[in-house]
CSV table of C-alpha atoms in Angstrom, one decimal:
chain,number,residue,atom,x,y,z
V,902,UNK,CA,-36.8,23.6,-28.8
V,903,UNK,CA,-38.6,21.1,-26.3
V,904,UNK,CA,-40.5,19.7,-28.7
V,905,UNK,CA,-38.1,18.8,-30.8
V,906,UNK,CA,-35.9,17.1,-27.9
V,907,UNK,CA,-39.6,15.1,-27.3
V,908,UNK,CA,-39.9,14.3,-31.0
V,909,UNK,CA,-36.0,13.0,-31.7
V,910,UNK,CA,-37.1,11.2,-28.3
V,911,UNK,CA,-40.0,9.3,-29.6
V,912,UNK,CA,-38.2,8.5,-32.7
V,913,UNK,CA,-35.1,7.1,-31.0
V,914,UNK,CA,-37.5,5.1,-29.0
V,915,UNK,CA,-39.5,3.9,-32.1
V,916,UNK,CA,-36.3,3.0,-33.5
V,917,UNK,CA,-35.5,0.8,-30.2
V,918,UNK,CA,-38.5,-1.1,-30.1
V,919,UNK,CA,-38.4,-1.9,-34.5
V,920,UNK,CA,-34.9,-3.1,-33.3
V,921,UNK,CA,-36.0,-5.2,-30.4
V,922,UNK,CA,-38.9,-6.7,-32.4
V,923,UNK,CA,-36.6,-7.6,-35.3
V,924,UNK,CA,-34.3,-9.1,-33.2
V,925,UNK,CA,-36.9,-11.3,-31.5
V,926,UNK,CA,-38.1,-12.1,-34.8
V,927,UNK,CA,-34.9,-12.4,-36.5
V,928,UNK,CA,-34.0,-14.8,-33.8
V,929,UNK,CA,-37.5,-17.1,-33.2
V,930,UNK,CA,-37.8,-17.6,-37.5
V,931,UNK,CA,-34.8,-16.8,-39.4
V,932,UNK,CA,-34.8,-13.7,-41.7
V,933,UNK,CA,-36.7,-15.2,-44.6
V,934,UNK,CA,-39.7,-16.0,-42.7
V,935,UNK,CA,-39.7,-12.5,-40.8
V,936,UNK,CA,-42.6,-10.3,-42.0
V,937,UNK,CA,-42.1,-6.7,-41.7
V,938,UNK,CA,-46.2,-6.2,-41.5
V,939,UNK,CA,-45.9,-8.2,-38.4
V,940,UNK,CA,-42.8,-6.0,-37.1
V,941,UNK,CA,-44.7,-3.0,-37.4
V,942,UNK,CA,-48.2,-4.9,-36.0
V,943,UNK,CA,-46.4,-5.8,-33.2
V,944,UNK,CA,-44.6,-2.5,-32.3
V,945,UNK,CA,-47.4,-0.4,-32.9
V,946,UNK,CA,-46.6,2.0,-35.9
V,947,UNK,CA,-47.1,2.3,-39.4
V,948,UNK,CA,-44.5,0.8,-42.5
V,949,UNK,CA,-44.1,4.5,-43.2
V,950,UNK,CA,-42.5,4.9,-39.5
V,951,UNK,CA,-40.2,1.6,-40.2
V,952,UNK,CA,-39.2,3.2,-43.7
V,953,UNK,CA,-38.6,6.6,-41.9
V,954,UNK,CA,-35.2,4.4,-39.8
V,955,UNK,CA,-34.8,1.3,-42.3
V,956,UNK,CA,-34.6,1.1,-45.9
V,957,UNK,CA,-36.0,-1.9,-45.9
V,958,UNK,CA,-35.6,-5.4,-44.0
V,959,UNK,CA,-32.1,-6.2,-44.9
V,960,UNK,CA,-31.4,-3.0,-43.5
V,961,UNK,CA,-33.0,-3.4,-40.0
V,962,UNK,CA,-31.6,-7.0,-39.8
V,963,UNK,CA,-28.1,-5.5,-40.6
V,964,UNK,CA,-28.7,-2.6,-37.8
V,965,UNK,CA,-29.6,-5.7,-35.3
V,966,UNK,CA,-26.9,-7.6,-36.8
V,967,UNK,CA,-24.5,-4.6,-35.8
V,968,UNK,CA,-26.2,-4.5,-31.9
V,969,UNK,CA,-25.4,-8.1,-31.6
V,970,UNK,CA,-22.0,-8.1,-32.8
V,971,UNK,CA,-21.7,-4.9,-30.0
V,972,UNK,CA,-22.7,-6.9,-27.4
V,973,UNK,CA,-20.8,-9.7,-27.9
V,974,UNK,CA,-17.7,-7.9,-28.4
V,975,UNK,CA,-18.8,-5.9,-24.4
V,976,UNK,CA,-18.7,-9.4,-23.0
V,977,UNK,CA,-15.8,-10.1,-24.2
V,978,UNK,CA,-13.7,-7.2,-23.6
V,979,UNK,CA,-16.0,-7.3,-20.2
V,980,UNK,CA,-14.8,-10.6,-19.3
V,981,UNK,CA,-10.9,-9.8,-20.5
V,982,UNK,CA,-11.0,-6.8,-18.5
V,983,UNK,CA,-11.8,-8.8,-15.5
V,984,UNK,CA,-8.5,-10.9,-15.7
V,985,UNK,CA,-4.9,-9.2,-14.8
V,986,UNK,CA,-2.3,-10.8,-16.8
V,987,UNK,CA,-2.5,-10.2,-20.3
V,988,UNK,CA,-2.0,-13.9,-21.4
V,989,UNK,CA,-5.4,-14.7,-19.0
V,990,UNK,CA,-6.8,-11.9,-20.3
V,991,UNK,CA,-7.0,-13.1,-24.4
V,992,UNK,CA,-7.8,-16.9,-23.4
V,993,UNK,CA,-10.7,-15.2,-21.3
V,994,UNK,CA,-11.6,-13.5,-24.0
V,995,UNK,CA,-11.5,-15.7,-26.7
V,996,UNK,CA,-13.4,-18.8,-24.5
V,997,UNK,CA,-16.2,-16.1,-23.9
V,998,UNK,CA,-16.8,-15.4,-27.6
V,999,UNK,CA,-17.2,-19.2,-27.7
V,1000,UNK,CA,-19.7,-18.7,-24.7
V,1001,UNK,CA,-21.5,-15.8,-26.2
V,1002,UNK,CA,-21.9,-17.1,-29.6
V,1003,UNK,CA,-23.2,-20.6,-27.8
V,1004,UNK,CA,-27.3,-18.2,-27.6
V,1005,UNK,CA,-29.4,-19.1,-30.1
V,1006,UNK,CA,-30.6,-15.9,-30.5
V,1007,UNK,CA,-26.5,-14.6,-31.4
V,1008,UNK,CA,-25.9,-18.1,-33.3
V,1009,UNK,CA,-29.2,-17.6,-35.7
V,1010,UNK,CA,-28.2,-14.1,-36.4
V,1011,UNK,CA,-25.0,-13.7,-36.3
V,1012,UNK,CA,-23.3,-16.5,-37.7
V,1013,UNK,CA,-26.6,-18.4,-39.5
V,1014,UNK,CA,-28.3,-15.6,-41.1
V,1015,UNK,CA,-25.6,-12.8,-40.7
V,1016,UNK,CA,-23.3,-14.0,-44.0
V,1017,UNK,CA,-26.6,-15.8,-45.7
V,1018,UNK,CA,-28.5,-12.4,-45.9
V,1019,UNK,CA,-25.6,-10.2,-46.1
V,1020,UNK,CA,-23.2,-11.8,-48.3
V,1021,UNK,CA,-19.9,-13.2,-47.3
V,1022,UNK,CA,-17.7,-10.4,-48.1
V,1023,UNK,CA,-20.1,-7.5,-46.2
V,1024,UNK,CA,-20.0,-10.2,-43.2
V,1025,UNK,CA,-16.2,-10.2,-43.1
V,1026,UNK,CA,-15.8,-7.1,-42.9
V,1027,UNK,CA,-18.6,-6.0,-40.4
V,1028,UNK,CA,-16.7,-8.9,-38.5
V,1029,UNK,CA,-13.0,-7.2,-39.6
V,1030,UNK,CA,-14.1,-3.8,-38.0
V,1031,UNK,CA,-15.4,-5.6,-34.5
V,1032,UNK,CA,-14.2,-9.3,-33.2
V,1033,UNK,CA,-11.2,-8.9,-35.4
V,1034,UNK,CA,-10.1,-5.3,-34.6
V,1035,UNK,CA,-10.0,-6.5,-30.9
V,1036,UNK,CA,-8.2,-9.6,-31.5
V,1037,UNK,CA,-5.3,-7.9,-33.4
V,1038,UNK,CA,-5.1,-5.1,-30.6
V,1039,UNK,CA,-4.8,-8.6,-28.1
V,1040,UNK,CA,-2.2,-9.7,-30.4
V,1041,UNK,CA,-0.7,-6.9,-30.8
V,1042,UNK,CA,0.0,-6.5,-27.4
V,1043,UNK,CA,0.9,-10.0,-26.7
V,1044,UNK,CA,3.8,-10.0,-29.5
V,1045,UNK,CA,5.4,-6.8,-28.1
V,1046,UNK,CA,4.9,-7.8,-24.4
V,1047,UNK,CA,6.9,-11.2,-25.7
V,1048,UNK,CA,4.1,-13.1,-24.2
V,1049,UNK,CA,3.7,-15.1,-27.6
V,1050,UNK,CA,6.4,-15.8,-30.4
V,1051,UNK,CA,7.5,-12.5,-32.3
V,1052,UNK,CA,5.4,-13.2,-35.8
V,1053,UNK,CA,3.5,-10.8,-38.3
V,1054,UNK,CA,0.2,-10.6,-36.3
V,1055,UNK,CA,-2.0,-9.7,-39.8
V,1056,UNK,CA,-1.8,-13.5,-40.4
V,1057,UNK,CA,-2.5,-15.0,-37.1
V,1058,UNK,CA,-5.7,-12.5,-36.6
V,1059,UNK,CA,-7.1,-14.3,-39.6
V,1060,UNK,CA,-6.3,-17.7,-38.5
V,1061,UNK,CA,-7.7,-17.4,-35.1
V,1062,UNK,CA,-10.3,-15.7,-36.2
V,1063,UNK,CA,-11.5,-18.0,-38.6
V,1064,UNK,CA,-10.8,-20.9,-36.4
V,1065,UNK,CA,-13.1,-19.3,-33.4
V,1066,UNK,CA,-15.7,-18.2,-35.9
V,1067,UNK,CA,-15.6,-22.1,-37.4
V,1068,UNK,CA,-16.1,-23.1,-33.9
V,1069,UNK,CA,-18.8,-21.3,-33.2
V,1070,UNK,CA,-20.3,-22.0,-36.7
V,1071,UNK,CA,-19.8,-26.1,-35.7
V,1072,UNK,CA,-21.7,-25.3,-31.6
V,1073,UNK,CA,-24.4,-23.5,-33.6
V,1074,UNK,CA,-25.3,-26.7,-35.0
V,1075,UNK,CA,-24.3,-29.3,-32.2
V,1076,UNK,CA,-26.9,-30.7,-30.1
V,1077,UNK,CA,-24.4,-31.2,-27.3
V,1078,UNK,CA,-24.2,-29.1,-24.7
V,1079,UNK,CA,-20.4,-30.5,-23.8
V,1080,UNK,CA,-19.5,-29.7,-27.6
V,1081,UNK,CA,-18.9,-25.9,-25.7
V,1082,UNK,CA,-16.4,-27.4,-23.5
V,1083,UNK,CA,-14.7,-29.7,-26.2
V,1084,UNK,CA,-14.0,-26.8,-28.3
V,1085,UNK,CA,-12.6,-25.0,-25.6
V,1086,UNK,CA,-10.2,-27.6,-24.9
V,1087,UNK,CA,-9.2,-27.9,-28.3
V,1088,UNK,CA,-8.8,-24.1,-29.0
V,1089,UNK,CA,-6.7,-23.9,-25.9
V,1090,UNK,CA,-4.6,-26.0,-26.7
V,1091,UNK,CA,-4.0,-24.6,-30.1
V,1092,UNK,CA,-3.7,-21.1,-28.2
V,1093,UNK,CA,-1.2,-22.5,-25.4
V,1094,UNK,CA,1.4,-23.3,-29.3
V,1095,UNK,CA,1.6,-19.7,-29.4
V,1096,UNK,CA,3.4,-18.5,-25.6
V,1097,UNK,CA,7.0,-18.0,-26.1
């Protein structure tokens, strides 16, 4: 029985270090010029050991797709957490997905290479099932704490959330580092329209 605590160990860890190769690789090239001979160079261990976690390359990208999307969504709900009025709360939260998609690193996978290699629709919904799911819970609570106008909130998750995603899509490409502060004037304005 020890060993095989040791050996789901060692994979686990294998698994962690593919991941935080890909992610540095992802992130420094772009997905097409990411190698998987030179992910499993540089972590040590055979293609056999890659195949063993990952089908394949668009596999491990979506797995490090899926960790970035995690974190971003912690410092979000981390930063949202920190505030105690539920209107402070959602602006907090929606300027620091604007903040956390400003990396590079989160910009060139998540929003550059994220719907290139995965497809738009498998995009949406891995962003549905994360950033969106917590938006409509904010929403949710905001429309039955009459914080915002009584509306349908299905609607207004999708236009916020395309309008935050199209923002962060627009800083991705800007070479201005007060572009972040622009868009955060212009989104909260657009946010202050919704309070009752």
């Amino acid at each position: 029985m020890p060993q095989h605590g040791v050996r789901a160990r060692q994979r686990e860890q294998t698994r962690q270090a593919l991941l935080r190769e890909g992610r540095r690789r992802f992130a420094d090239e772009g997905y097409a010029a990411v190698s998987l001979a030179e992910i499993v160079s540089a972590v040590g261990v055979t293609k056999g050991a890659l195949y063993h976690h990952f089908a394949g390359k668009a596999e491990l990208f979506r797995a490090v797709l899926e960790s970035v999307q995690a974190e971003v969504g912690q410092r979000v709900a981390a930063t949202a957490d920190a505030q105690r009025d539920p209107w402070d709360q959602f602006t907090a939260g929606c300027r620091e997905f604007l903040v956390a998609t400003a990396a590079p690193d989160v910009q060139r996978i998540m929003l550059v290479d994220g719907p290139a290699v995965l497809g738009w629709n498998q995009w949406r919904e891995m962003d549905e099932a994360t950033s969106a799911r917590h938006l409509a819970e904010a929403l949710t609570s905001l429309v039955a704490a009459e914080v915002i106008t009584p509306q349908p909130v299905a609607p207004l998750v999708h236009l916020l959330s395309g309008a935050m995603n199209e923002a962060a899509l627009w800083l991705a490409s800007s070479t201005d580092p007060a572009d972040l502060d622009r868009t955060w004037a212009a989104l909260s304005r657009l946010l202050a329209a919704l309070r009752a």
